[in-house]
Short mmCIF file of C-alpha atoms in Angstrom, two decimals:
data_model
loop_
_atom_site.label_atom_id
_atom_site.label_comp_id
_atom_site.label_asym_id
_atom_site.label_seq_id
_atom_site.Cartn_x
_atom_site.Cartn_y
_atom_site.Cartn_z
CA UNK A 267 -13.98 15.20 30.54
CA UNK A 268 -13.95 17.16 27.15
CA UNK A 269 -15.56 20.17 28.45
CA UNK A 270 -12.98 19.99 31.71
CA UNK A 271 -9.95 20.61 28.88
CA UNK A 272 -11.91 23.38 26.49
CA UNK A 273 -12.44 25.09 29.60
CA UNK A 274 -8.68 24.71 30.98
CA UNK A 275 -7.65 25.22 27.58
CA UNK A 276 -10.03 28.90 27.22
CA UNK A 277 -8.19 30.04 30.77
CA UNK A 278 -4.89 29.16 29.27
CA UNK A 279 -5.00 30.81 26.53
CA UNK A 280 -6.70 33.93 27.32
CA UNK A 281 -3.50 33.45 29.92
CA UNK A 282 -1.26 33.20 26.72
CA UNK A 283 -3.23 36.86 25.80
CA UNK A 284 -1.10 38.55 28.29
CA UNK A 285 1.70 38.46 26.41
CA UNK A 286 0.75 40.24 23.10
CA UNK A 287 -0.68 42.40 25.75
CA UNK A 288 2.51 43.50 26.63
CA UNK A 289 3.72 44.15 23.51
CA UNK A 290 0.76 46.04 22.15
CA UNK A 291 1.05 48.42 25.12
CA UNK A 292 4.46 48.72 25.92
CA UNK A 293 5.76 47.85 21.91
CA UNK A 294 8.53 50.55 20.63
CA UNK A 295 6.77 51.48 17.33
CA UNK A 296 3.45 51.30 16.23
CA UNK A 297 4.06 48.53 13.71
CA UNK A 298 4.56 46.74 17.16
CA UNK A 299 1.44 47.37 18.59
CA UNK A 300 -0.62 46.78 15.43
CA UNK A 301 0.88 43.36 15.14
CA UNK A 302 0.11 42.44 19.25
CA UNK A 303 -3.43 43.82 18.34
CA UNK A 304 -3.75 41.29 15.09
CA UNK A 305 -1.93 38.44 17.73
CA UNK A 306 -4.72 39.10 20.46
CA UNK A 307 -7.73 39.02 17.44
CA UNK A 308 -6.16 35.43 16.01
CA UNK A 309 -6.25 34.08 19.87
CA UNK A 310 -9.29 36.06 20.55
CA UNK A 311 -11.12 33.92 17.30
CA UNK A 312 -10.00 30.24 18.82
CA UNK A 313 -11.62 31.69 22.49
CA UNK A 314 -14.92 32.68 21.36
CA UNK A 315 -15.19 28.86 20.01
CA UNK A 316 -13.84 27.50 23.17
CA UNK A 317 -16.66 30.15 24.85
CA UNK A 318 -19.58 28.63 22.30
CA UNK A 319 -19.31 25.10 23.45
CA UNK A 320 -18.74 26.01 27.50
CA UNK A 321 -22.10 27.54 27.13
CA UNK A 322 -23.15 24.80 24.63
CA UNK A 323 -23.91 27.42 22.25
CA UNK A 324 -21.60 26.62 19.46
CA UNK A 325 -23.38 27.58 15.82
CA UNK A 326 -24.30 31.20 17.56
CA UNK A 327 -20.42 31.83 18.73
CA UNK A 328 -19.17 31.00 15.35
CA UNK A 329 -20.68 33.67 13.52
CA UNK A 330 -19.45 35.91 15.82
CA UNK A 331 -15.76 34.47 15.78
CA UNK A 332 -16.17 34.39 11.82
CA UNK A 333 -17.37 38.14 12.32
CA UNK A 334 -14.42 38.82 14.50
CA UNK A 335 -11.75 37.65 12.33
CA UNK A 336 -13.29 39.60 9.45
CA UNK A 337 -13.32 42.32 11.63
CA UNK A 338 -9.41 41.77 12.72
CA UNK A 339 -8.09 41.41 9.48
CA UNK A 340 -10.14 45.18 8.32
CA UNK A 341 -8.61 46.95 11.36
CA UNK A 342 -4.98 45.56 10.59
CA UNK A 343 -5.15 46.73 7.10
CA UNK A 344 -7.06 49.69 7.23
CA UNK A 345 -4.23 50.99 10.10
CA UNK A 346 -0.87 49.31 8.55
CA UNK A 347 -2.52 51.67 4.78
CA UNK A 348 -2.71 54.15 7.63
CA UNK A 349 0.47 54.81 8.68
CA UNK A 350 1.83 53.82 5.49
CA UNK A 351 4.44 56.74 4.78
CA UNK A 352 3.83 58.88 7.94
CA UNK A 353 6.74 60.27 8.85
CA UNK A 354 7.77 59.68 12.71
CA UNK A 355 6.92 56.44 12.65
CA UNK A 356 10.91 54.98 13.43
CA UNK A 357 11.43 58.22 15.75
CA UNK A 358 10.15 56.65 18.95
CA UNK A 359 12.70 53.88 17.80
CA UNK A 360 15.58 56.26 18.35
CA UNK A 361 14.78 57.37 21.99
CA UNK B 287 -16.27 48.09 -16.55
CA UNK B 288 -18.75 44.73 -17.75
CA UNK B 289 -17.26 43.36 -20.93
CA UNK B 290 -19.33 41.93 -23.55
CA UNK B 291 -19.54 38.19 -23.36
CA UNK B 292 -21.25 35.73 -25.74
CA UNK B 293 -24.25 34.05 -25.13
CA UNK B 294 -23.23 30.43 -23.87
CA UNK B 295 -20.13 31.62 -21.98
CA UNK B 296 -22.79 34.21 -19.96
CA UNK B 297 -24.80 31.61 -19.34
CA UNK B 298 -22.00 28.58 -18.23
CA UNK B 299 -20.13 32.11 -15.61
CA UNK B 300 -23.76 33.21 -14.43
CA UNK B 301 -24.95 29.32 -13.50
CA UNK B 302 -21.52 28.53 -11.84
CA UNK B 303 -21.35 31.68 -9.81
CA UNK B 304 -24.70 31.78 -8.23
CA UNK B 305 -24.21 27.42 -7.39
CA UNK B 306 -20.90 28.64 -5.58
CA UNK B 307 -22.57 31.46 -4.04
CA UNK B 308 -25.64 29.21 -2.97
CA UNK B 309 -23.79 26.62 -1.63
CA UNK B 310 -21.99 29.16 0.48
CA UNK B 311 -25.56 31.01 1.34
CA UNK B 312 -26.78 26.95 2.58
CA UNK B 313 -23.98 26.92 4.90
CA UNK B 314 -24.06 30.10 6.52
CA UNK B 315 -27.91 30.28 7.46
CA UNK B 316 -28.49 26.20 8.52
CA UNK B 317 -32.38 27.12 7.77
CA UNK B 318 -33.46 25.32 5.21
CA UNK B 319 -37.07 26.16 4.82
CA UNK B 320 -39.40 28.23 2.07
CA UNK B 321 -38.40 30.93 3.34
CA UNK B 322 -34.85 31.48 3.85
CA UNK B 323 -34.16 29.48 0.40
CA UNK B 324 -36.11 32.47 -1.36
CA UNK B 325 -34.47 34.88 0.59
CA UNK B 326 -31.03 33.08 -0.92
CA UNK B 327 -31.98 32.63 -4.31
CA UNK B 328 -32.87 36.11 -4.67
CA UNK B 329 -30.03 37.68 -2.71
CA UNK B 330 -27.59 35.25 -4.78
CA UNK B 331 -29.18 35.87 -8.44
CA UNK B 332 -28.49 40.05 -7.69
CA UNK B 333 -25.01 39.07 -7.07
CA UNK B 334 -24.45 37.55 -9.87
CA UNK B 335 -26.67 39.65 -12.10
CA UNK B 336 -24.13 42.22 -10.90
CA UNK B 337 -20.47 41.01 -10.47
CA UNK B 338 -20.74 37.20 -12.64
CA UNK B 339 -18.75 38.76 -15.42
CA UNK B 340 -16.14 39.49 -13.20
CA UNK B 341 -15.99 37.68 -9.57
CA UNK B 342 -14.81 34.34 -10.07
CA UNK B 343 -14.41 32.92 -13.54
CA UNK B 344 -13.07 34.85 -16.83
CA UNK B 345 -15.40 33.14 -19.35
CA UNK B 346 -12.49 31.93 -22.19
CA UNK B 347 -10.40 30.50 -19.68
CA UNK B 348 -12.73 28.25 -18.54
CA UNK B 349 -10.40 25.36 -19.27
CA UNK B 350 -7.47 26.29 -17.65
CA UNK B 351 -9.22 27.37 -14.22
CA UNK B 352 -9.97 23.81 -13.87
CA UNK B 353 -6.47 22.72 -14.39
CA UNK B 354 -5.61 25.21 -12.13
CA UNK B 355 -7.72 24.27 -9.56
CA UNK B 356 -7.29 20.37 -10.01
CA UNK B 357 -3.56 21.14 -9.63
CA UNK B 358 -4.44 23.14 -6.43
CA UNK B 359 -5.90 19.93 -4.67
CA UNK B 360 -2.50 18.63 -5.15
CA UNK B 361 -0.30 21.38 -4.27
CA UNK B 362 -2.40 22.45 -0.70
CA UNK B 363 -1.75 19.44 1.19
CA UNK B 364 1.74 19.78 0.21
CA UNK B 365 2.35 23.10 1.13
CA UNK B 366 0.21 22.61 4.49
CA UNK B 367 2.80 19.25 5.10
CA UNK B 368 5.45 22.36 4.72
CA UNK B 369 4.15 24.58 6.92
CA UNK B 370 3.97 22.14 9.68
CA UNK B 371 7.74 21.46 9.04
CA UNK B 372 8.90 24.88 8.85
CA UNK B 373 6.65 25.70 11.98
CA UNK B 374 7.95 22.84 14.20
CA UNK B 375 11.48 24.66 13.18
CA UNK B 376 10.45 28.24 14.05
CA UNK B 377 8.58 26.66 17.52
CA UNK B 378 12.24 25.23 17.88
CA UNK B 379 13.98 27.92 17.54
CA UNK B 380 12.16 30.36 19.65
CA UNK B 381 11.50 28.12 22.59
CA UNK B 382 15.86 26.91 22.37
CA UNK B 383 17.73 29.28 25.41
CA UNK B 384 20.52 30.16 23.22
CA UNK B 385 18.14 31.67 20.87
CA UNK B 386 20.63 34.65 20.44
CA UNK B 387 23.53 32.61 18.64
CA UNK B 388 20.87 30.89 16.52
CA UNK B 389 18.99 33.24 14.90
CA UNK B 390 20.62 35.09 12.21
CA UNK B 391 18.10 37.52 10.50
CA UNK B 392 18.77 38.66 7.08
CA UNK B 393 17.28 40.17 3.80
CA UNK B 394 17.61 37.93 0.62
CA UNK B 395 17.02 38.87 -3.20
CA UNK B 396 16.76 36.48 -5.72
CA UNK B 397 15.04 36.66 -9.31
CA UNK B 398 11.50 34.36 -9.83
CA UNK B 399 11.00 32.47 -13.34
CA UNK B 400 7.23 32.14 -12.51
CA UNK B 401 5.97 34.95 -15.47
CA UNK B 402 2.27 34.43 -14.68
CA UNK B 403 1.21 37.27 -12.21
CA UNK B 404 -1.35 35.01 -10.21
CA UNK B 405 1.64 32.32 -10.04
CA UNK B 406 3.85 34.81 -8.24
CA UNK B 407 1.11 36.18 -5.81
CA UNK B 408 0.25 32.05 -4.88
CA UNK B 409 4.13 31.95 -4.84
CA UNK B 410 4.77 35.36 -2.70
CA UNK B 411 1.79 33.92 -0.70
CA UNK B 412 3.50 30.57 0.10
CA UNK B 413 6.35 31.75 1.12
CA UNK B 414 4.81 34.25 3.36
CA UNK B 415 2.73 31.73 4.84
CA UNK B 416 5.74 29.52 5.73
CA UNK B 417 7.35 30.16 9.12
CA UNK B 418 11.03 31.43 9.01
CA UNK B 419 10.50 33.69 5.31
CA UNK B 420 8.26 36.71 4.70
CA UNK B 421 7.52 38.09 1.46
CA UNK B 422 8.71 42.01 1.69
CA UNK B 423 8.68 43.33 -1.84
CA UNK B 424 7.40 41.85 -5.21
CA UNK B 425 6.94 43.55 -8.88
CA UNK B 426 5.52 41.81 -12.05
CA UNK B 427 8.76 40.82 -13.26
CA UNK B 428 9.57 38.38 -10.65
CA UNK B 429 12.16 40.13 -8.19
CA UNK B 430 11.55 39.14 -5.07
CA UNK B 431 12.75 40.54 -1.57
CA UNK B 432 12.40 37.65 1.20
CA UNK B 433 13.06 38.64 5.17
CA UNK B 434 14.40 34.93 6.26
CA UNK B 435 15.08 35.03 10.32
CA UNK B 436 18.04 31.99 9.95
CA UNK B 437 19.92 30.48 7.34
CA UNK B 438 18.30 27.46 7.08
CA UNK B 439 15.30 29.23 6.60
CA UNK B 440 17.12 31.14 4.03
CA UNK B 441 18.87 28.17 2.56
CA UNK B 442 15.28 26.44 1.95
CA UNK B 443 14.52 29.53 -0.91
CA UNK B 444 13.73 29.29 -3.84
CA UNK B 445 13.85 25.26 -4.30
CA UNK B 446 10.88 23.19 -4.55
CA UNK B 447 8.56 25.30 -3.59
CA UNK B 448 8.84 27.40 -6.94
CA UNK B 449 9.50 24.25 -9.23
CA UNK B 450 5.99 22.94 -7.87
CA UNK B 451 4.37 26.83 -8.47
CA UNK B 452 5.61 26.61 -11.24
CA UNK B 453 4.25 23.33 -12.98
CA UNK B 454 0.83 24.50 -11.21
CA UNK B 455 0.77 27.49 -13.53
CA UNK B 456 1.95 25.19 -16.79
CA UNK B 457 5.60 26.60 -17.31
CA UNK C 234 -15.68 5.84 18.74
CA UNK C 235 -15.98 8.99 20.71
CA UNK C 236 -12.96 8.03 22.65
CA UNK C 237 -10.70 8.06 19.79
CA UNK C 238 -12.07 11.31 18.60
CA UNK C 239 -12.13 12.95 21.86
CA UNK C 240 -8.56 11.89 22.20
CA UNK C 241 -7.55 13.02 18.75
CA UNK C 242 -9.44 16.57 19.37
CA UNK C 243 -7.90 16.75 22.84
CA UNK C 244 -4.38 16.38 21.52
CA UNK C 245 -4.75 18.66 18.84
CA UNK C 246 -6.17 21.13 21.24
CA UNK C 247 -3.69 20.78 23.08
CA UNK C 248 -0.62 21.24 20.44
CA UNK C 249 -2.86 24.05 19.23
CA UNK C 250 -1.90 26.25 22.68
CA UNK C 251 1.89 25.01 22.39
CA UNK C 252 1.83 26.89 19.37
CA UNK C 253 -0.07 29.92 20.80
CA UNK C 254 2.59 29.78 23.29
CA UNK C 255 5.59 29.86 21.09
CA UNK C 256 4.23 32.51 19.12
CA UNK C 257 3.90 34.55 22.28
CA UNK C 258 6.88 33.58 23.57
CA UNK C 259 8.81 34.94 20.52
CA UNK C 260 6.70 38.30 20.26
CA UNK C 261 8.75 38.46 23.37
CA UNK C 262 11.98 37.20 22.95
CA UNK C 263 12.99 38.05 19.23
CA UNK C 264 15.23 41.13 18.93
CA UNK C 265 13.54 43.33 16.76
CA UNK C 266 9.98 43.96 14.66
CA UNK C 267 11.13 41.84 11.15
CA UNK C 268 11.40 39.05 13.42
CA UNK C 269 8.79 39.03 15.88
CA UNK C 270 6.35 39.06 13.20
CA UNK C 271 7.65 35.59 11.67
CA UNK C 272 6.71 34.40 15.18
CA UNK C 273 3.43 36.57 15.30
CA UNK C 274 1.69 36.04 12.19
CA UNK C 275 2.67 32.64 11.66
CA UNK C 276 2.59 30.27 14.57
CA UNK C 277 -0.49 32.14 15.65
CA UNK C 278 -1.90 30.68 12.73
CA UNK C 279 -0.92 27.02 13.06
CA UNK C 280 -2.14 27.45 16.19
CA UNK C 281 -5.32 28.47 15.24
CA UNK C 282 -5.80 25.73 12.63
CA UNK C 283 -4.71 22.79 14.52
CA UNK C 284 -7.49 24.29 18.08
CA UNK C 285 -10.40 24.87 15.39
CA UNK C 286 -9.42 21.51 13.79
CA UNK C 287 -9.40 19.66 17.11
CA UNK C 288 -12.82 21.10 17.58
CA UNK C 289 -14.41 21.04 14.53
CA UNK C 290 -13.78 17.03 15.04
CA UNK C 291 -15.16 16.77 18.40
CA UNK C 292 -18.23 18.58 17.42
CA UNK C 293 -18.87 16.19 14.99
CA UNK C 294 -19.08 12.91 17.02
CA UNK C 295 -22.54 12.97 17.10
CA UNK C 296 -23.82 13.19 13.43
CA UNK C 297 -26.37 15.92 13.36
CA UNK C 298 -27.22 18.74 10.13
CA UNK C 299 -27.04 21.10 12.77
CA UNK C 300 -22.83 19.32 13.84
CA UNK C 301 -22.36 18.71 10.63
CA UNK C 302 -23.02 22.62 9.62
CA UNK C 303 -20.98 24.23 12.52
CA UNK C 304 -17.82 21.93 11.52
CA UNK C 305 -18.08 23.19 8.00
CA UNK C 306 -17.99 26.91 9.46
CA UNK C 307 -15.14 26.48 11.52
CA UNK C 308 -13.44 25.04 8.30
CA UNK C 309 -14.52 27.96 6.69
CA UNK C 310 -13.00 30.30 9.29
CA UNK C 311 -9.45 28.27 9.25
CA UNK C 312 -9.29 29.14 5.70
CA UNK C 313 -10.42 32.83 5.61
CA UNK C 314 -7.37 32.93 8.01
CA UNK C 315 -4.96 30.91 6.16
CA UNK C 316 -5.75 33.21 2.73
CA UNK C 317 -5.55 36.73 4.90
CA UNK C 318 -2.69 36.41 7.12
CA UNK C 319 -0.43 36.82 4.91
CA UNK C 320 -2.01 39.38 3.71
CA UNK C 321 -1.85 41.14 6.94
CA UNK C 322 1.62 40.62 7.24
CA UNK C 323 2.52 41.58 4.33
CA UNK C 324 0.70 44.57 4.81
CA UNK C 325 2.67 45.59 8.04
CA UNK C 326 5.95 44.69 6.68
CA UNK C 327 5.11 46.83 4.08
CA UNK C 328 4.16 49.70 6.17
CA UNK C 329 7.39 49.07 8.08
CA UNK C 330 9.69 49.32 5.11
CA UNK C 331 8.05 52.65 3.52
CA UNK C 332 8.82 53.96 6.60
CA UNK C 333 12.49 53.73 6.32
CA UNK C 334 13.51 51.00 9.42
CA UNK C 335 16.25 48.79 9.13
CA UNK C 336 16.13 45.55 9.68
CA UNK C 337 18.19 44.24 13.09
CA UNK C 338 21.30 42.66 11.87
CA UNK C 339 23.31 40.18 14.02
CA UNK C 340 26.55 41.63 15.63
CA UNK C 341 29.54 40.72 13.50
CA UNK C 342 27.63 39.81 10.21
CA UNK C 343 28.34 41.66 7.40
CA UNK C 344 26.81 45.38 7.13
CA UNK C 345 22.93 45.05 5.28
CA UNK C 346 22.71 44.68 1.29
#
């Protein structure tokens, strides 16, 4: 019964992952895409649980969700420092 | 730079920091035989050997971190009883079809009285962390630049929130 | 016993992906970047605490060291994300505002401060 809704719930929400999807591909600037990227790596954190206890695997998929988020959180900072006063970031804006 | 500490105070930051970090090192490896305990202590005494003057505790204020932190057991369930507000509000929102009219996106200024600099960063933190406000812009003398995306979110700043950051941190 | 805490982790579960949904929903929706992060960043997040809460309880119904560790990890991970996402937003609104772009103002409201 439990394992019938974590698995209905993990196809629903890596459903849900479409729509950041869009956003981080098709997103005006590149502030957009950077937060559809962080968006998919929150999600992406809950379905690698979800994906532990389908497989009945949980305490090995938590380090690698805890791993992820780490991992998330570094990328979005490291790039948003990135592109910190780069000019031609608002130009795509404009067209 | 490792500042010179006295004896006892060494001794009271050193034993605290490596029983936080062990605790932490128990949960994360679930083994708890000869082996991987050795592997912890060691691992954890380095740390501290290394960092204790300066990673969690400031030896003199001993005192006050445990005020601190016995006011933060009060002040967490609060603010997570706020966030579940303010996020049924911004679910609301979103979801309503005549989102247009109701949203009404705006950048606020006001002045902070918090003076303590951790105060504003739990304060600038809070806010952020609160559906409907983001945190934009903060300096150490307590101007603050909020992006609110209605005016009730807008309305809800500064208000209890800061009165309650503000007792935390004893002003 | 289990019942009630399969129940309770079931419904939290399932509020968890309403929230996952309205954040999506409003990366969508909202007019411009200022907002779509309030909707990014921060229902993502109650969405993420309220799933991992839902199952740290239902992994705990049987009382095992083994259960008893994993719940306290995915604790652990619900508040690594509650201290750095603001962090990370922060950090891209801050990106967005060295760069120089406005903030979407509602037609008819007063011109920006």
């Amino acid at each position: 019964m439990m394992d019938t809704l974590i698995l209905l719930s993990a196809i629903l929400l890596s459903l849900f992952m479409i729509i950041p999807l869009y956003r981080a591909v098709m997103g005006p600037t590149v502030l957009d895409r950077f937060m559809g990227v962080n968006a998919i790596g929150t999600q992406t954190t809950a379905l690698l649980i979800m994906i532990g206890f389908i497989y009945k695997r949980v305490d090995m998929f938590i380090d690698i969700a805890l791993a992820y988020a780490m991992l998330n959180f570094i990328a979005v900072l490291a790039a948003s420092r990135y592109f910190h006063k780069r000019k031609g970031l608002t130009e795509e804006m404009e067209s | 730079m490792k500042t010179k500490l006295k004896k006892a105070a060494f001794v009271t930051t050193f034993s605290i920091t490596f029983l936080i970090l062990f605790l932490f090192w128990c949960i994360f490896s679930g083994k708890f035989d000869a082996f991987h305990l050795s592997l912890g202590v060691i691992s954890c005494l380095l740390i501290c050997w290394a960092t204790s003057s300066d990673l969690l505790i400031v030896p003199p204020q001993i005192s006050r971190l445990v005020r601190l932190w016995s006011g933060f057991v009060i002040y967490i369930p609060w603010l997570i009883w706020q966030i579940i507000l303010a996020n049924i509000h911004v679910l609301v929102l979103v979801l309503s079809p005549d989102m247009d009219k109701r949203i009404n996106p705006k950048i606020i200024k006001f002045k902070s009285r918090i003076k303590d600099t951790v105060g504003l960063v739990t304060f600038a933190n809070s806010i952020t962390l609160t559906p409907g406000t983001i945190t934009v812009a903060l300096n150490m003398y307590g101007d603050m630049v909020i992006h609110a995306i209605d005016d009730e979110s807008a309305a809800a700043l500064p208000g209890d929130m800061e009165k309650k950051v503000a007792k935390l941190f004893g002003e | 016993m289990i019942i009630l805490t399969s129940l309770v982790s079931g419904i939290m579960i399932l509020a968890g992906l309403v929230f996952f949904l309205g954040g999506s929903i409003g990366m969508i929706r909202l007019p411009d970047f200022y907002s779509r992060l309030h909707s990014a960043g921060m229902l993502d997040t109650m969405g993420l605490m309220l799933t991992m809460g839902g199952m740290a309880l239902y992994i705990i119904h049987d009382l095992t060291l083994n259960n008893v560790l994993s719940a306290l990890k995915i604790i652990l991970i619900v508040v690594f994300i509650f201290i750095t996402s603001p962090t990370a937003t922060h950090a891209i609104v801050d990106a967005g505002i060295r760069a120089g772009m406005k903030p979407w103002r509602k037609r008819g409201s007063e011109a920006g401060k």
